[in-house]
CSV table of C-alpha atoms in Angstrom, one decimal:
chain,number,residue,atom,x,y,z
A,2,MET,CA,112.3,86.1,125.4
A,3,PRO,CA,112.4,87.7,121.9
A,4,ASP,CA,114.3,91.0,121.4
A,5,LEU,CA,112.0,94.0,121.9
A,6,ILE,CA,113.7,95.5,118.8
A,7,THR,CA,115.3,93.4,116.1
A,8,TYR,CA,118.4,94.6,114.4
A,9,ASP,CA,119.4,93.5,110.9
A,10,LYS,CA,122.0,94.8,108.5
A,11,LYS,CA,121.2,95.0,104.8
A,12,GLY,CA,124.4,96.3,103.3
A,13,ALA,CA,125.1,99.8,104.6
A,14,ILE,CA,121.5,100.1,106.0
A,15,ALA,CA,120.4,99.1,109.4
A,16,LEU,CA,116.8,97.8,109.8
A,17,LEU,CA,115.3,98.3,113.2
A,18,THR,CA,112.0,96.6,113.9
A,19,LEU,CA,109.9,97.4,117.0
A,20,ASN,CA,109.0,93.8,118.1
A,21,ARG,CA,106.0,93.7,120.4
A,22,PRO,CA,103.4,92.8,117.8
A,23,GLU,CA,101.1,91.2,120.5
A,24,LYS,CA,101.1,94.7,122.2
A,25,LEU,CA,100.8,96.6,118.9
A,26,ASN,CA,104.5,97.5,119.4
A,27,ALA,CA,103.7,99.7,122.4
A,28,LEU,CA,106.8,101.5,123.7
A,29,ASN,CA,107.4,100.2,127.2
A,30,TYR,CA,110.4,101.5,129.1
A,31,ALA,CA,112.7,98.6,128.1
A,32,THR,CA,111.8,99.1,124.4
A,33,ASN,CA,112.7,102.8,124.6
A,34,ASP,CA,116.0,102.0,126.4
A,35,GLN,CA,116.9,99.3,123.8
A,36,LEU,CA,116.2,101.6,120.9
A,37,LEU,CA,118.6,104.2,122.5
A,38,ALA,CA,121.3,101.5,123.0
A,39,LEU,CA,120.9,100.3,119.4
A,40,LEU,CA,121.3,103.8,118.0
A,41,GLU,CA,124.5,104.2,120.0
A,42,THR,CA,125.8,101.0,118.4
A,43,ILE,CA,124.8,102.2,114.9
A,44,GLU,CA,126.3,105.6,115.3
A,45,THR,CA,129.7,104.2,116.1
A,46,ASP,CA,129.6,101.6,113.3
A,47,PRO,CA,131.1,103.2,110.1
A,48,SER,CA,129.7,100.4,107.9
A,49,ILE,CA,126.2,101.6,108.6
A,50,ARG,CA,125.2,104.7,106.7
A,51,ALA,CA,121.4,104.9,107.2
A,52,VAL,CA,118.6,103.4,109.3
A,53,VAL,CA,115.1,102.1,108.4
A,54,LEU,CA,112.7,101.9,111.4
A,55,THR,CA,109.5,99.9,111.2
A,56,GLY,CA,107.1,97.7,113.3
A,57,ALA,CA,106.6,94.0,113.5
A,58,GLY,CA,103.3,92.3,112.6
A,59,GLU,CA,100.5,93.4,110.3
A,60,ARG,CA,98.7,95.8,112.5
A,61,ALA,CA,101.0,98.4,114.0
A,62,PHE,CA,104.0,100.6,113.6
A,63,SER,CA,103.6,101.5,117.3
A,64,ALA,CA,100.4,102.2,119.3
A,65,GLY,CA,102.4,104.5,121.5
A,66,GLY,CA,103.5,104.4,125.1
A,67,ASP,CA,102.7,101.3,127.2
A,68,ILE,CA,99.8,102.6,129.2
A,69,TYR,CA,99.8,99.8,131.8
A,70,GLU,CA,103.4,100.6,132.7
A,71,PHE,CA,102.8,104.3,132.6
A,72,THR,CA,99.8,103.9,135.0
A,73,GLU,CA,102.1,102.3,137.6
A,74,SER,CA,104.5,105.3,137.3
A,75,VAL,CA,101.6,107.7,137.8
A,76,LYS,CA,100.6,105.8,140.9
A,77,ALA,CA,104.2,106.3,142.2
A,78,GLY,CA,103.9,110.0,142.0
A,79,VAL,CA,104.5,113.0,139.7
A,80,ASP,CA,108.3,113.0,139.9
A,81,VAL,CA,108.5,109.3,139.0
A,82,ALA,CA,106.0,109.6,136.1
A,83,VAL,CA,107.9,112.6,134.6
A,84,ARG,CA,111.2,110.8,135.0
A,85,ASP,CA,110.2,107.4,133.8
A,86,PHE,CA,107.8,108.3,131.1
A,87,CYS,CA,108.1,111.9,129.9
A,88,LYS,CA,111.8,112.4,130.1
A,89,ARG,CA,112.6,108.9,128.8
A,90,GLY,CA,110.3,109.4,125.8
A,91,GLN,CA,111.6,112.9,125.0
A,92,THR,CA,115.2,111.7,125.2
A,93,MET,CA,114.3,109.0,122.7
A,94,THR,CA,112.6,111.2,120.1
A,95,ALA,CA,115.3,113.9,120.5
A,96,ARG,CA,117.9,111.3,119.8
A,97,LEU,CA,116.1,110.2,116.6
A,98,GLU,CA,115.7,113.8,115.5
A,99,THR,CA,119.4,114.7,116.0
A,100,PHE,CA,120.9,111.3,115.0
A,101,PRO,CA,123.8,112.0,112.6
A,102,LYS,CA,122.8,109.2,110.1
A,103,PRO,CA,119.6,109.5,108.1
A,104,ILE,CA,116.6,107.6,109.7
A,105,VAL,CA,113.6,106.6,107.5
A,106,ALA,CA,110.5,105.4,109.3
A,107,ALA,CA,108.5,102.8,107.4
A,108,VAL,CA,105.1,103.2,109.0
A,109,ASN,CA,103.3,99.9,108.4
A,110,GLY,CA,100.2,100.3,110.5
A,111,ILE,CA,98.9,102.1,113.5
A,112,ALA,CA,101.0,105.1,114.6
A,113,PHE,CA,99.3,106.5,117.6
A,114,GLY,CA,100.8,108.6,120.4
A,115,GLY,CA,104.4,107.8,120.8
A,116,GLY,CA,104.4,106.0,117.4
A,117,CYS,CA,103.2,109.2,115.8
A,118,GLU,CA,105.8,111.2,117.7
A,119,ILE,CA,108.6,108.9,116.4
A,120,THR,CA,107.3,109.6,112.9
A,121,GLU,CA,107.4,113.3,113.6
A,122,ALA,CA,111.0,113.1,115.0
A,123,VAL,CA,112.8,111.0,112.4
A,124,HIS,CA,114.3,112.6,109.3
A,125,LEU,CA,112.1,111.0,106.7
A,126,ALA,CA,109.0,108.8,106.7
A,127,VAL,CA,107.1,106.5,104.2
A,128,ALA,CA,103.6,105.3,105.1
A,129,SER,CA,101.7,102.3,104.0
A,130,GLU,CA,98.2,102.9,102.6
A,131,GLU,CA,97.1,100.8,105.6
A,132,ALA,CA,98.7,103.1,108.2
A,133,LEU,CA,96.6,105.1,110.6
A,134,PHE,CA,97.7,108.0,112.7
A,135,ALA,CA,96.4,109.7,115.9
A,136,LYS,CA,97.3,111.9,118.8
A,137,PRO,CA,95.0,110.2,121.3
A,138,GLU,CA,96.7,111.3,124.6
A,139,ILE,CA,93.8,113.6,125.4
A,140,ASN,CA,91.6,110.5,125.7
A,141,ILE,CA,93.4,109.5,128.9
A,142,GLY,CA,93.6,113.1,130.2
A,143,ILE,CA,97.2,114.0,129.3
A,144,PRO,CA,99.0,116.0,126.7
A,145,PRO,CA,101.5,114.2,124.4
A,146,THR,CA,104.7,113.6,126.3
A,147,PHE,CA,107.3,112.6,123.7
A,148,GLY,CA,107.4,115.9,121.9
A,149,GLY,CA,104.1,115.8,120.1
A,150,THR,CA,102.9,119.3,121.3
A,151,GLN,CA,106.1,120.8,119.8
A,152,ARG,CA,107.0,118.9,116.6
A,153,LEU,CA,103.5,118.4,115.1
A,154,PRO,CA,102.7,122.2,115.0
A,155,ARG,CA,106.1,122.8,113.4
A,156,LEU,CA,105.3,120.2,110.7
A,157,ALA,CA,101.6,120.8,110.2
A,158,GLY,CA,100.9,124.3,111.4
A,159,ARG,CA,99.3,125.4,114.7
A,160,LYS,CA,95.6,125.1,113.8
A,161,ARG,CA,95.8,121.7,112.1
A,162,ALA,CA,98.0,120.3,114.9
A,163,LEU,CA,95.7,121.6,117.6
A,164,GLU,CA,92.7,120.0,116.0
A,165,LEU,CA,94.4,116.6,116.1
A,166,LEU,CA,95.8,117.2,119.6
A,167,LEU,CA,92.5,118.4,121.1
A,168,THR,CA,90.2,115.9,119.5
A,169,GLY,CA,92.3,112.7,119.5
A,170,ASP,CA,90.8,111.9,116.1
A,171,THR,CA,92.5,109.4,113.9
A,172,PHE,CA,93.8,110.6,110.5
A,173,SER,CA,94.7,108.9,107.3
A,174,PRO,CA,98.2,108.5,105.8
A,175,GLN,CA,97.1,110.8,103.0
A,176,ARG,CA,96.4,113.6,105.5
A,177,ALA,CA,99.7,112.8,107.2
A,178,TYR,CA,101.3,113.4,103.8
A,179,GLU,CA,99.5,116.6,103.2
A,180,MET,CA,100.6,117.9,106.6
A,181,GLY,CA,104.2,117.0,106.0
A,182,LEU,CA,104.4,114.3,108.5
A,183,VAL,CA,105.4,111.7,105.9
A,184,ASN,CA,107.2,112.0,102.6
A,185,LYS,CA,105.2,109.4,100.7
A,186,VAL,CA,102.3,107.0,100.9
A,187,VAL,CA,102.7,103.7,99.1
A,188,GLN,CA,101.0,100.3,98.7
A,189,HIS,CA,101.5,98.2,101.7
A,190,ASP,CA,103.7,95.6,99.9
A,191,LYS,CA,105.9,98.3,98.6
A,192,LEU,CA,106.6,100.0,102.0
A,193,LEU,CA,109.9,98.5,102.9
A,194,PRO,CA,111.3,98.5,99.3
A,195,THR,CA,110.4,102.2,99.1
A,196,ALA,CA,112.0,103.0,102.4
A,197,PHE,CA,115.2,101.2,101.5
A,198,ASP,CA,115.2,102.8,98.1
A,199,LEU,CA,115.0,106.2,99.7
A,200,ALA,CA,117.9,105.3,102.1
A,201,GLU,CA,120.0,104.0,99.2
A,202,ARG,CA,119.5,107.2,97.3
A,203,ILE,CA,120.9,109.1,100.3
A,204,ILE,CA,123.9,106.9,101.1
A,205,HIS,CA,125.1,107.3,97.5
A,206,HIS,CA,126.3,110.7,98.7
A,207,SER,CA,128.9,111.7,101.3
A,208,PRO,CA,128.0,110.5,104.8
A,209,LEU,CA,129.7,113.6,106.2
A,210,ALA,CA,127.6,115.9,104.1
A,211,ALA,CA,124.4,114.1,105.1
A,212,SER,CA,125.3,114.5,108.7
A,213,ARG,CA,126.1,118.2,108.3
A,214,ILE,CA,122.7,118.7,106.5
A,215,ILE,CA,120.8,117.0,109.3
A,216,THR,CA,122.6,119.1,111.9
A,217,ALA,CA,122.0,122.4,110.1
A,218,VAL,CA,118.3,121.7,109.6
A,219,THR,CA,117.6,120.3,113.1
A,220,ARG,CA,119.5,123.1,114.9
A,221,GLY,CA,118.4,125.9,112.5
A,222,ILE,CA,114.7,125.2,112.1
A,223,ASN,CA,113.7,126.8,115.4
A,224,THR,CA,116.0,129.8,115.2
A,225,THR,CA,115.9,133.1,113.4
A,226,ILE,CA,117.0,133.1,109.7
A,227,ASP,CA,120.2,134.9,110.7
A,228,GLU,CA,121.0,132.3,113.4
A,229,GLY,CA,120.2,129.5,111.0
A,230,LEU,CA,122.5,130.9,108.3
A,231,LEU,CA,125.3,131.0,110.9
A,232,ILE,CA,124.7,127.4,111.7
A,233,GLU,CA,124.8,126.6,108.0
A,234,ARG,CA,128.1,128.4,107.6
A,235,GLU,CA,129.5,126.4,110.6
A,236,GLN,CA,128.4,123.1,109.1
A,237,PHE,CA,130.0,124.1,105.7
A,238,ALA,CA,133.2,125.0,107.5
A,239,ARG,CA,133.3,121.6,109.1
A,240,MET,CA,133.0,120.0,105.7
A,241,ALA,CA,135.3,122.3,103.6
A,242,ALA,CA,138.6,120.7,104.6
A,243,THR,CA,137.4,117.0,104.4
A,244,ASP,CA,138.6,114.5,101.8
A,245,ASP,CA,134.9,114.0,100.8
A,246,VAL,CA,134.7,117.6,99.6
A,247,HIS,CA,137.8,117.3,97.5
A,248,GLU,CA,136.6,113.9,96.1
A,249,GLY,CA,133.2,115.4,95.2
A,250,LEU,CA,134.7,118.4,93.4
A,251,SER,CA,137.3,116.2,91.6
A,252,ALA,CA,134.6,113.7,90.5
A,253,TRP,CA,132.4,116.5,89.2
A,254,ILE,CA,135.2,118.2,87.3
A,255,ASN,CA,136.4,114.9,85.8
A,256,ARG,CA,132.9,113.7,85.1
A,257,ARG,CA,133.2,110.5,87.1
A,258,THR,CA,131.3,108.9,90.0
A,259,PRO,CA,132.6,110.0,93.4
A,260,GLN,CA,134.0,107.5,95.8
A,261,TYR,CA,133.3,108.9,99.3
A,262,THR,CA,135.1,107.6,102.3
A,263,GLY,CA,133.5,109.6,105.1
A,264,ALA,CA,136.8,111.3,105.9
């Protein structure tokens, strides 16, 4: 049986590929759990500095949760459905959102439901011109369950998010870009090269600084400005005594390229 997610290393960048193309890379429970396990491995591997996440096949990034599996959980009762589906999915997207190494989604096709929620949660996203997005959960009588009712309004604004959540309509990669869901829309054959280029531009810098920035933004975005500024000061304080800070300052003063060690 093939891996539900393939894992390749390209230099300091990990490539994770959702690998159920015959099911449009639907997120069954095992796929969700394997993604969490791989993120754990990547976090503790100092040779990996960033992650690119994409989908296998020509049609989909991910069509969302595996509805057949979810249906069985619903039949088993509310508590089972909440535990197996909702909590599992929310744990996965929260892990992506707070992951200390930059994650770039390369959205290569359909990104519906949970696939769209992954795109909302990751730090950065590039979409193919052939991508297509939707929040179709209302079509089966449920609200989004992997964080879509919370992250999309924060990215797109309340009224634009509610239109998509309440209609289930599909929307184009260009609209996703205009709403802030993706950073860039590119030709399909340039998708992975663009995602890797973005990751390469990030890992040129201190990995510690990147992690502190991710933490400050993720923790601070839903607080007051005063609370957010406190979080920012805390993250600066964690960096101030590191070797990377001294290296960065020394390199700037001496007009040379810094050599960061992540220490």
